[in-house]
XYZ file of C-alpha atoms in Angstrom:
682
model
C -62.868 112.479 54.924
C -65.002 115.074 56.920
C -64.909 113.030 60.089
C -61.209 112.580 59.791
C -60.611 116.411 59.333
C -62.976 116.998 62.376
C -60.944 114.687 64.358
C -57.755 116.158 63.357
C -58.895 119.683 64.225
C -60.172 118.493 67.771
C -56.606 116.797 68.533
C -54.792 119.910 67.119
C -57.106 122.272 69.400
C -56.496 120.078 72.393
C -52.841 119.992 71.788
C -52.670 123.757 71.590
C -54.681 124.039 74.663
C -52.429 121.786 76.646
C -49.345 123.476 75.432
C -50.632 126.879 76.238
C -52.138 125.849 79.494
C -48.990 124.136 80.818
C -46.914 127.091 79.704
C -49.118 129.545 81.497
C -48.906 127.527 84.709
C -45.139 127.939 84.424
C -45.418 131.491 83.400
C -47.335 132.671 86.302
C -44.984 131.034 88.778
C -41.952 132.659 87.383
C -43.991 135.866 86.895
C -44.397 135.885 90.684
C -40.565 135.775 91.087
C -40.180 138.529 88.352
C -42.652 141.006 89.700
C -41.385 140.673 93.337
C -37.688 141.084 92.263
C -38.516 143.950 90.346
C -40.458 145.453 93.395
C -37.698 144.747 95.642
C -35.243 146.566 93.258
C -33.292 143.517 92.121
C -31.868 143.493 88.773
C -33.390 140.810 86.773
C -31.215 139.741 83.794
C -33.287 136.934 82.324
C -36.808 135.782 82.325
C -37.165 132.572 80.711
C -40.129 129.813 80.234
C -38.614 126.378 79.767
C -35.039 125.185 79.744
C -32.488 124.125 77.076
C -31.790 125.907 73.714
C -33.478 129.298 73.189
C -36.278 129.081 70.641
C -37.190 132.844 70.927
C -35.895 135.646 72.807
C -36.741 139.379 72.993
C -35.078 142.470 74.606
C -35.902 146.060 74.304
C -34.072 147.617 71.374
C -33.369 144.224 69.684
C -36.821 143.149 69.080
C -37.650 139.384 68.598
C -34.933 136.960 67.710
C -35.323 133.176 66.709
C -33.083 130.689 67.621
C -30.551 132.782 69.572
C -30.460 135.109 72.595
C -29.975 138.894 72.002
C -26.200 138.443 72.583
C -25.426 141.838 71.050
C -26.557 143.391 74.159
C -23.376 142.273 76.104
C -21.094 144.003 73.677
C -23.134 147.093 74.517
C -22.465 146.645 78.167
C -18.907 145.800 77.670
C -18.278 149.131 75.902
C -20.033 151.242 78.454
C -16.970 153.170 80.309
C -18.885 154.380 83.198
C -22.110 154.419 85.395
C -23.775 157.208 82.887
C -23.016 155.048 79.908
C -24.113 151.970 81.529
C -27.378 153.659 82.521
C -27.887 154.848 78.991
C -27.457 151.237 77.546
C -29.933 149.952 80.158
C -32.421 152.600 79.157
C -31.934 151.790 75.462
C -31.655 148.194 75.239
C -33.412 147.177 78.637
C -31.723 145.148 81.343
C -34.065 142.010 81.095
C -33.761 139.312 78.242
C -37.135 137.318 77.654
C -36.929 133.904 76.378
C -38.932 130.855 75.405
C -36.970 127.636 75.368
C -37.138 124.188 73.897
C -38.020 121.977 76.974
C -41.217 123.426 78.560
C -40.786 121.674 81.858
C -40.207 124.681 83.879
C -38.469 127.986 83.744
C -36.329 130.531 85.520
C -35.839 134.126 86.556
C -31.977 134.922 86.597
C -31.220 137.689 89.094
C -28.031 139.630 89.381
C -25.845 138.010 92.008
C -28.180 135.163 92.556
C -25.583 132.405 91.632
C -22.477 133.860 92.852
C -20.400 131.419 94.718
C -17.539 132.691 96.855
C -17.474 136.091 98.320
C -14.769 137.163 95.687
C -17.423 136.692 93.009
C -20.127 138.553 94.549
C -20.681 142.106 93.199
C -21.322 145.256 95.300
C -23.947 146.281 93.256
C -26.860 147.289 95.600
C -29.344 145.886 93.012
C -27.883 142.397 93.412
C -30.170 139.662 94.822
C -27.648 138.769 97.614
C -27.411 142.325 98.735
C -31.038 142.495 99.509
C -32.464 141.898 103.220
C -33.443 138.378 104.056
C -37.233 139.360 104.158
C -37.101 140.715 100.681
C -35.458 137.607 99.278
C -37.945 135.541 101.200
C -40.674 137.232 99.457
C -39.105 137.007 96.013
C -38.516 133.086 96.614
C -42.145 132.588 97.852
C -43.807 134.614 95.218
C -44.044 132.131 92.658
C -45.751 129.698 94.877
C -48.141 132.404 95.971
C -48.995 133.062 92.164
C -49.718 129.377 91.697
C -52.011 129.168 94.630
C -53.914 132.559 93.683
C -54.596 130.871 90.265
C -55.578 127.565 91.935
C -58.183 129.570 93.969
C -59.131 131.362 90.744
C -59.962 128.007 88.995
C -61.511 126.463 92.026
C -63.856 129.565 92.241
C -64.596 129.336 88.621
C -65.710 125.695 89.289
C -68.164 126.671 91.982
C -69.494 129.610 90.014
C -70.171 127.475 86.978
C -71.716 124.533 88.730
C -72.672 121.512 86.532
C -72.665 117.874 86.956
C -70.830 116.053 89.727
C -70.555 112.375 90.957
C -72.550 111.937 94.204
C -71.286 109.729 96.998
C -74.018 107.069 96.362
C -72.812 103.592 96.981
C -73.306 101.639 93.788
C -71.785 98.586 95.155
C -69.562 97.363 98.163
C -66.533 95.074 97.435
C -66.894 91.833 99.327
C -64.253 91.636 102.016
C -63.371 95.174 101.928
C -63.538 97.457 104.978
C -66.986 98.953 103.972
C -68.423 95.524 103.384
C -67.207 94.532 106.904
C -68.557 97.721 108.497
C -72.092 96.931 107.026
C -72.227 99.551 104.112
C -74.970 98.589 101.574
C -75.555 99.460 97.917
C -77.904 102.538 97.880
C -76.459 104.231 100.882
C -75.347 107.617 100.339
C -72.476 109.201 102.242
C -73.573 112.617 103.374
C -70.455 113.602 105.727
C -66.909 112.505 106.271
C -65.405 113.437 109.705
C -68.225 116.006 110.301
C -67.715 117.725 106.901
C -70.828 117.933 104.814
C -71.397 118.654 101.038
C -69.825 115.582 100.015
C -69.183 114.135 96.606
C -67.397 111.015 95.383
C -64.129 112.586 94.887
C -64.099 113.690 98.378
C -64.508 110.079 99.410
C -61.751 108.928 97.370
C -59.499 111.612 98.601
C -60.237 110.849 102.387
C -59.340 107.198 101.664
C -56.145 107.959 99.877
C -54.977 110.337 102.354
C -55.904 108.298 105.190
C -52.923 107.577 107.750
C -52.098 103.823 108.872
C -54.394 102.957 111.558
C -56.738 105.952 110.916
C -60.461 105.358 111.050
C -62.644 107.806 109.141
C -66.048 108.617 110.535
C -68.879 108.321 107.933
C -72.399 109.394 108.031
C -74.934 107.790 105.619
C -78.321 108.231 104.668
C -79.934 104.731 104.051
C -83.063 104.321 102.038
C -86.163 103.739 104.366
C -84.416 105.238 107.354
C -84.948 108.546 109.000
C -81.854 108.725 111.115
C -78.316 108.741 109.683
C -76.223 105.672 109.860
C -72.813 106.388 111.620
C -69.891 104.038 110.959
C -66.099 104.419 111.616
C -64.151 102.610 109.068
C -60.471 102.249 108.535
C -59.199 102.202 104.954
C -56.760 99.610 103.834
C -54.694 98.825 100.763
C -55.810 95.592 99.114
C -53.846 93.234 97.164
C -53.074 94.700 93.736
C -54.570 98.119 94.704
C -52.402 101.247 94.418
C -54.036 103.052 97.122
C -55.960 102.431 100.473
C -59.707 102.212 100.055
C -62.866 101.151 101.957
C -64.099 99.331 98.926
C -67.111 101.407 97.474
C -68.022 101.374 93.952
C -69.734 104.768 92.674
C -73.383 104.608 91.554
C -74.726 104.157 88.211
C -77.528 106.062 86.565
C -80.358 104.642 84.527
C -78.674 106.462 81.374
C -77.684 103.458 79.053
C -74.329 103.594 77.733
C -73.055 102.383 74.322
C -73.510 98.764 73.202
C -77.148 99.129 74.208
C -79.567 96.301 73.182
C -81.530 96.563 69.777
C -84.055 99.235 69.715
C -82.266 101.403 72.524
C -79.618 104.028 71.524
C -76.715 106.042 73.303
C -74.375 108.104 71.086
C -73.097 111.683 70.818
C -76.526 113.206 69.942
C -78.895 111.363 72.093
C -79.346 108.613 74.743
C -81.963 106.417 76.319
C -82.943 106.718 80.070
C -84.734 103.528 81.517
C -87.944 104.622 83.448
C -89.814 101.265 83.641
C -89.359 97.592 83.163
C -91.162 94.157 83.426
C -91.248 90.967 82.180
C -92.810 90.845 78.657
C -96.607 90.829 78.862
C -96.875 92.428 82.194
C -97.454 96.249 82.772
C -93.905 97.863 83.197
C -92.970 98.926 86.770
C -91.556 102.228 87.148
C -87.963 102.369 88.406
C -86.735 105.396 89.950
C -83.105 104.342 90.451
C -80.606 101.628 89.605
C -81.371 99.598 92.568
C -84.940 99.336 91.695
C -84.005 98.081 88.287
C -81.665 95.684 89.690
C -84.379 93.862 91.660
C -86.407 93.413 88.622
C -83.539 92.298 86.583
C -82.753 89.766 89.174
C -86.209 88.651 89.671
C -87.103 88.105 85.963
C -83.579 87.033 84.860
C -85.085 83.999 82.956
C -87.696 85.873 81.029
C -87.744 88.413 78.039
C -88.156 91.844 79.553
C -89.569 95.101 78.276
C -87.677 98.038 78.961
C -89.376 101.375 78.700
C -87.075 104.506 78.205
C -86.984 108.106 77.688
C -85.189 109.339 74.602
C -83.713 112.846 74.644
C -80.728 114.865 74.544
C -77.258 113.471 75.633
C -77.019 115.335 78.899
C -76.313 114.316 82.381
C -77.903 117.687 83.581
C -81.441 116.671 84.664
C -82.384 120.181 84.779
C -81.628 120.975 81.307
C -82.979 117.533 80.085
C -86.425 118.488 81.724
C -86.820 121.554 79.542
C -86.866 119.629 76.398
C -89.478 117.114 75.234
C -88.424 113.486 75.139
C -89.795 110.681 73.298
C -90.828 107.447 75.067
C -89.484 104.150 73.585
C -90.010 100.450 74.254
C -87.590 97.592 73.426
C -87.357 93.981 74.605
C -84.342 92.375 76.168
C -83.894 88.417 75.866
C -82.586 86.402 78.635
C -78.684 85.835 78.687
C -77.156 82.645 79.805
C -73.861 82.506 81.644
C -71.001 81.082 79.888
C -68.709 78.679 81.466
C -65.733 76.320 80.759
C -67.452 73.295 82.170
C -64.944 73.370 85.302
C -66.413 73.289 88.765
C -63.854 75.003 91.062
C -63.051 74.006 94.641
C -64.864 76.019 97.254
C -62.743 77.772 99.832
C -63.622 79.105 103.358
C -65.885 82.073 104.260
C -63.640 85.006 103.324
C -65.814 87.732 104.605
C -69.022 88.652 106.478
C -70.861 91.731 105.931
C -71.573 93.915 109.239
C -75.081 93.549 110.495
C -75.953 90.784 107.945
C -77.947 87.659 108.202
C -74.885 85.665 108.192
C -73.475 87.618 110.973
C -76.763 87.202 113.068
C -76.969 83.430 112.066
C -73.355 82.658 113.563
C -71.396 82.333 110.458
C -67.755 83.033 111.017
C -64.760 83.961 108.809
C -62.852 80.640 107.979
C -65.897 78.479 107.733
C -66.086 76.053 105.135
C -69.606 75.336 103.809
C -69.854 71.443 103.368
C -73.585 71.166 102.349
C -76.658 73.283 101.508
C -80.086 71.731 102.218
C -78.401 68.435 102.605
C -76.848 68.821 99.204
C -72.855 68.510 99.146
C -72.068 68.361 95.300
C -73.180 71.818 94.347
C -71.363 74.245 92.157
C -69.698 76.974 94.398
C -70.202 79.664 91.727
C -74.068 79.148 92.107
C -74.154 79.739 95.802
C -75.585 83.167 95.180
C -78.376 81.748 93.041
C -79.147 78.975 95.844
C -79.448 81.660 98.397
C -81.669 83.933 96.021
C -84.088 81.049 95.289
C -84.341 80.225 98.913
C -85.369 84.018 99.885
C -87.791 84.188 102.833
C -87.320 80.363 103.409
C -85.009 78.917 105.822
C -81.646 77.199 104.645
C -79.931 74.446 106.252
C -76.023 74.882 105.911
C -73.415 72.738 107.341
C -70.053 74.305 107.954
C -66.789 72.900 109.128
C -64.800 75.187 111.683
C -61.923 74.841 113.876
C -62.623 75.137 117.406
C -59.996 74.903 119.969
C -57.644 73.476 117.500
C -60.018 70.963 116.338
C -62.421 70.709 113.243
C -66.097 70.564 114.022
C -69.212 70.255 111.831
C -71.717 72.873 112.728
C -75.255 73.118 111.433
C -76.689 76.544 110.779
C -79.904 77.868 109.587
C -80.379 80.989 108.002
C -83.268 82.565 105.966
C -81.883 84.735 103.120
C -83.313 87.753 101.790
C -83.970 88.667 98.160
C -81.164 91.035 97.630
C -80.454 91.068 93.928
C -77.637 88.742 92.604
C -74.991 88.876 89.733
C -75.984 92.619 89.065
C -72.754 94.221 90.214
C -69.386 93.831 88.535
C -66.952 91.556 90.420
C -63.585 93.325 90.937
C -60.154 91.705 90.677
C -59.559 90.852 94.384
C -63.141 90.030 95.401
C -64.146 86.590 96.683
C -67.837 85.398 95.636
C -70.565 87.301 97.237
C -73.580 85.726 98.347
C -75.757 88.801 98.775
C -79.055 87.042 100.220
C -76.821 85.984 103.271
C -74.375 88.830 103.468
C -71.220 86.868 103.162
C -68.615 86.069 100.641
C -66.577 82.896 100.061
C -63.161 82.296 98.256
C -63.104 80.116 95.311
C -59.688 78.427 94.580
C -58.524 77.860 91.060
C -58.294 74.301 91.751
C -60.720 72.146 89.540
C -63.032 69.708 91.733
C -65.072 68.364 88.987
C -65.326 68.553 85.217
C -68.760 68.463 83.292
C -68.766 65.623 80.953
C -68.699 67.057 77.211
C -67.799 70.523 78.266
C -64.941 72.387 76.562
C -62.584 71.483 79.712
C -63.539 67.827 79.176
C -62.763 67.945 75.565
C -59.449 69.489 76.357
C -58.739 66.643 78.814
C -58.567 68.719 81.859
C -59.450 66.618 85.072
C -60.150 67.116 88.696
C -57.127 68.126 90.711
C -55.783 70.360 87.835
C -54.953 73.870 89.127
C -55.243 76.984 86.768
C -52.159 78.940 87.090
C -52.694 81.595 84.568
C -55.189 82.685 81.721
C -55.206 85.207 79.065
C -57.438 85.778 75.876
C -56.628 84.654 72.469
C -57.654 86.880 69.405
C -59.944 86.132 66.752
C -61.923 88.365 64.312
C -64.710 90.193 66.017
C -63.550 89.552 69.694
C -62.175 91.814 72.327
C -58.950 90.973 74.008
C -59.512 91.017 77.795
C -55.900 90.909 78.817
C -52.698 91.620 76.799
C -50.666 89.420 78.808
C -51.256 86.377 81.060
C -53.085 87.092 84.299
C -51.782 84.793 87.107
C -53.284 83.663 90.272
C -50.353 84.450 92.310
C -50.104 88.348 91.867
C -52.416 91.303 92.198
C -54.909 89.596 94.270
C -56.518 87.874 90.965
C -59.486 85.749 91.910
C -61.655 83.084 90.042
C -64.851 84.958 90.499
C -63.413 88.106 88.715
C -62.152 85.870 85.729
C -65.685 84.304 85.680
C -67.263 87.747 85.604
C -64.765 88.992 82.803
C -65.665 86.068 80.281
C -69.330 86.848 80.328
C -68.883 89.867 77.983
C -66.005 88.494 76.113
C -66.368 84.966 74.390
C -62.546 84.186 74.000
C -61.224 81.890 73.326
C -58.875 81.875 76.422
C -55.518 80.160 76.782
C -55.045 78.540 80.235
C -51.874 77.130 81.877
C -52.025 74.538 84.528
C -49.774 73.053 87.122
C -50.019 69.455 85.987
C -52.002 69.310 82.706
C -51.103 70.640 79.324
C -51.755 74.251 78.287
C -55.254 74.439 76.628
C -57.144 77.031 74.696
C -60.946 76.941 75.653
C -64.029 78.884 74.627
C -66.659 79.282 77.177
C -70.074 77.984 76.387
C -73.609 78.904 77.505
C -74.958 76.940 80.560
C -78.463 75.922 80.346
C -80.831 77.079 83.093
C -78.292 79.508 84.446
C -79.305 83.233 83.734
C -77.254 86.375 83.922
C -79.479 89.209 85.104
C -77.251 91.861 83.727
C -78.357 90.861 80.100
C -75.355 93.120 78.745
C -76.997 96.355 80.006
C -74.323 99.005 80.603
C -75.030 102.392 82.311
C -73.414 105.604 82.526
C -72.169 106.822 86.048
C -74.592 108.667 88.222
C -74.435 112.313 88.082
C -76.078 115.214 89.923
C -76.054 118.998 88.958
C -74.406 121.280 91.436
C -76.049 124.700 91.017
C -73.882 127.767 90.248
C -72.782 129.537 93.388
C -72.696 133.356 93.990
C -69.222 134.787 93.846
C -68.973 135.186 97.608
C -69.854 131.430 98.336
C -67.847 130.368 95.378
C -64.647 132.221 96.605
C -65.031 130.732 100.239
C -65.561 127.104 98.664
C -62.878 127.732 96.193
C -60.276 128.835 99.066
C -61.432 125.816 100.953
C -60.914 123.359 98.069
C -57.478 124.891 97.397
C -56.497 124.333 100.901
C -57.622 120.856 100.812
C -55.758 120.238 97.591
C -52.570 121.521 99.105
C -52.775 119.507 102.219
C -53.841 116.455 100.146
C -50.324 116.322 98.484
C -48.427 116.083 101.912
C -50.717 113.304 102.705
C -49.839 111.604 99.266
C -46.144 112.019 100.218
C -46.577 110.710 103.533
C -48.420 107.642 102.317
C -45.948 107.076 99.598
C -43.106 106.896 102.211
C -45.207 104.449 104.385
C -46.055 102.453 101.257
C -49.719 102.926 101.655
C -49.766 104.328 98.113
C -48.087 102.294 95.074
C -46.123 103.638 92.444
C -49.135 103.544 89.970
C -51.008 106.172 92.100
C -48.767 109.036 90.624
C -47.338 109.970 87.186
C -44.863 112.194 85.731
C -44.690 114.665 82.711
C -45.851 111.908 80.244
C -48.893 110.926 82.347
C -49.638 114.564 82.955
C -49.485 115.477 79.469
C -51.850 112.362 78.627
C -54.317 113.394 81.140
C -54.075 116.972 80.107
C -54.894 116.019 76.611
C -57.860 113.870 77.322
C -59.395 116.413 79.589
C -58.823 119.328 76.943
C -60.270 117.103 74.211
C -63.097 115.828 76.235
C -64.497 118.995 77.775
C -62.730 121.949 76.179
C -61.443 124.978 77.968
C -64.206 124.968 80.605
C -63.102 121.454 81.863
C -59.291 122.317 81.309
C -59.360 125.283 83.581
C -60.086 123.195 86.851
C -57.310 120.833 85.694
C -55.020 123.584 85.499
C -55.888 124.987 88.779
C -55.040 121.332 90.206
C -51.757 121.189 88.396
C -50.707 124.902 89.540
C -51.495 123.865 93.284
C -49.424 120.921 92.971
C -46.637 122.705 91.287
C -46.761 125.268 94.150
C -46.514 122.591 97.010
C -43.919 120.510 95.398
C -41.665 123.389 94.425
C -41.735 124.679 98.183
C -40.654 121.301 99.424
C -37.396 121.628 101.518
C -35.192 120.354 98.630
C -32.484 122.501 97.176
C -32.469 123.614 94.212
C -36.403 124.044 94.657
C -37.827 127.166 96.059
C -38.285 125.596 99.355
C -34.622 124.638 99.698
C -33.697 128.294 98.936
C -36.202 129.198 101.660
C -34.565 126.906 103.881
C -31.333 128.505 103.445
C -32.764 132.030 103.989
C -34.480 130.939 107.178
C -30.918 129.477 108.352
C -29.307 132.767 107.408
C -31.892 134.834 109.312
C -31.480 132.544 112.379
C -27.595 132.871 112.141
C -27.643 136.583 111.424
C -25.082 136.267 108.444
C -24.987 134.348 105.270
C -24.131 130.530 105.488
C -20.831 129.328 104.371
C -20.436 128.517 100.749
C -20.033 124.741 101.375
C -23.258 124.493 103.394
C -25.198 125.785 100.504
C -23.243 124.402 97.630
C -23.319 120.673 98.723
C -26.816 120.295 99.608
C -27.608 122.181 96.311
C -25.732 119.713 94.291
C -27.021 116.772 96.177
C -30.708 118.150 95.843
C -30.221 118.682 91.994
C -28.924 115.091 91.657
C -31.890 113.753 93.542
C -34.342 115.726 91.531
C -32.823 114.810 88.213
C -32.663 111.040 89.297
C -36.330 111.308 90.471
C -37.411 112.828 87.105
C -35.728 110.192 85.108
C -37.291 107.360 87.216
C -40.680 108.841 86.875
C -40.282 109.613 83.297
C -39.170 105.896 82.838
C -42.015 104.658 84.561
C -44.486 106.608 82.667
C -43.103 105.373 79.344
C -43.134 101.808 80.525
C -46.563 101.794 81.559
C -47.497 101.786 77.979
C -45.741 98.540 77.282
């Protein structure tokens, strides 16, 4: 009961924080218009947060009203017979009505004469909006955007002054076949500069990829373990099949902090966690590990042995400086070897899909499109075991026969390569990846066509045979199992590959329902494969974090201004890439998604984490609202610029028709984005 009450209060606090925060972002925008209008001597008739029916309104002399506007004020104005009486009414009741409305999706400031149409309807009141100079009206229109940008700078400055954990641009893995892989980026590299800009974090890398233009090559500088000089590479991001944005194919680094679902004897929860500091095969002296890459080497080398994991148990904090201030307890746990599971279907080996830049395969003479026929004279090997074959031959020559097309004719070429001991099966395989062979530095495609069925296996018992082609797969549910996919995953969409399917089933026992081109659908449950060991052993780790120290105010303000500029410019880049279809619809969200993200941030980190999110949202509101689309502020500014150039107000039709068209466009776009947000949950 206490736990439920605590969760309820946390959710309530997050909801209140979201409502107040989003309302505040809108409020400061409208406040900018309001203050500049007052400064310019414009009569403001209404200041509203939100649209639709009025929930609460207030006007001087009438106090707070619920569910209705202070309409009595109108009768007082109508009864004023002359200027003196009108001035007295304004002094008594105030000229501005303040209201909070039912739909908190914006707000407005209604100024006298702002929405007057023809010249006949325009008032001669010198305090009317249209009677003010163009410069004053430009200041009023731009004031909301300026206020949002100021708030964005304030939030970004706060982030710099606070400091705290950040995700470094350490390469935890490289997706086979992606631009970074082809350029020669390796796990363990750290990106220290992008296009000459230093002070790089992982989020800067992601932003540079997403905002890259078609054909643009980004200049990267990397710090590589064991090398004193920086590695300089130029890489062109591209949008992979099934991806929503361009990328170079880098996965962020992992720490040694164990995530939940830890092996027996190790812990990870809200109050404490274990950090791996050493490991070895059981019975040997534990070897200290400084990072994830050292641990991966041990896990791969001793994958068939029971391992001893030594960990420090302390506070659940990613802040190393804070963790070091408190004593920690050293614990040991044993982790048994873990077998791969499989359906008993040997899939068809496809051609070489990618070769890592500056790799053994590249130096040996492998080419994309080569089809491996045999390894050390053996031609009936399981393609999914190619990584193991190369790892077991580390330091020894491998004889590999490939078939390649030369001058339009197929030729068999013999290659000899000496693989290294790069760890295998320690990185998650992503959806579009081919099968990586780390020891050679190449990746091969695996086709979902069955080449051989192991006798007595689940596939054999289901009467599946060679030549059958898997077209889709999804997880059946049963007590205690996790559903991997809520709907069938097909091999003809979104870049699905068999290596990704194989990786997914290792931690989710199924059973799985498969559909084939020729055979009848079958429900299969993967079984362990004798002698084939999974080095990951079910170990999961939190992402790598580093503590950014708090910055002094001057430095924080300068960096906050820089960050705000980059945020603003990034929105234009996103719009450009959406038009060029370098970004998919999944890369942006509407009010539903914004609310969902806001709730998660508010609940997960409280006010200190929510403020930076509001700053980002405020900058987004500023930029989008200043696009030259009527009836947005940017559209109004466009009209004012045209009026300034023309020397007199624009014709009524020149304003009315674009405004109606812009309003329709904004409403249609809002409905479409809202619909997309809702449908993403189904």
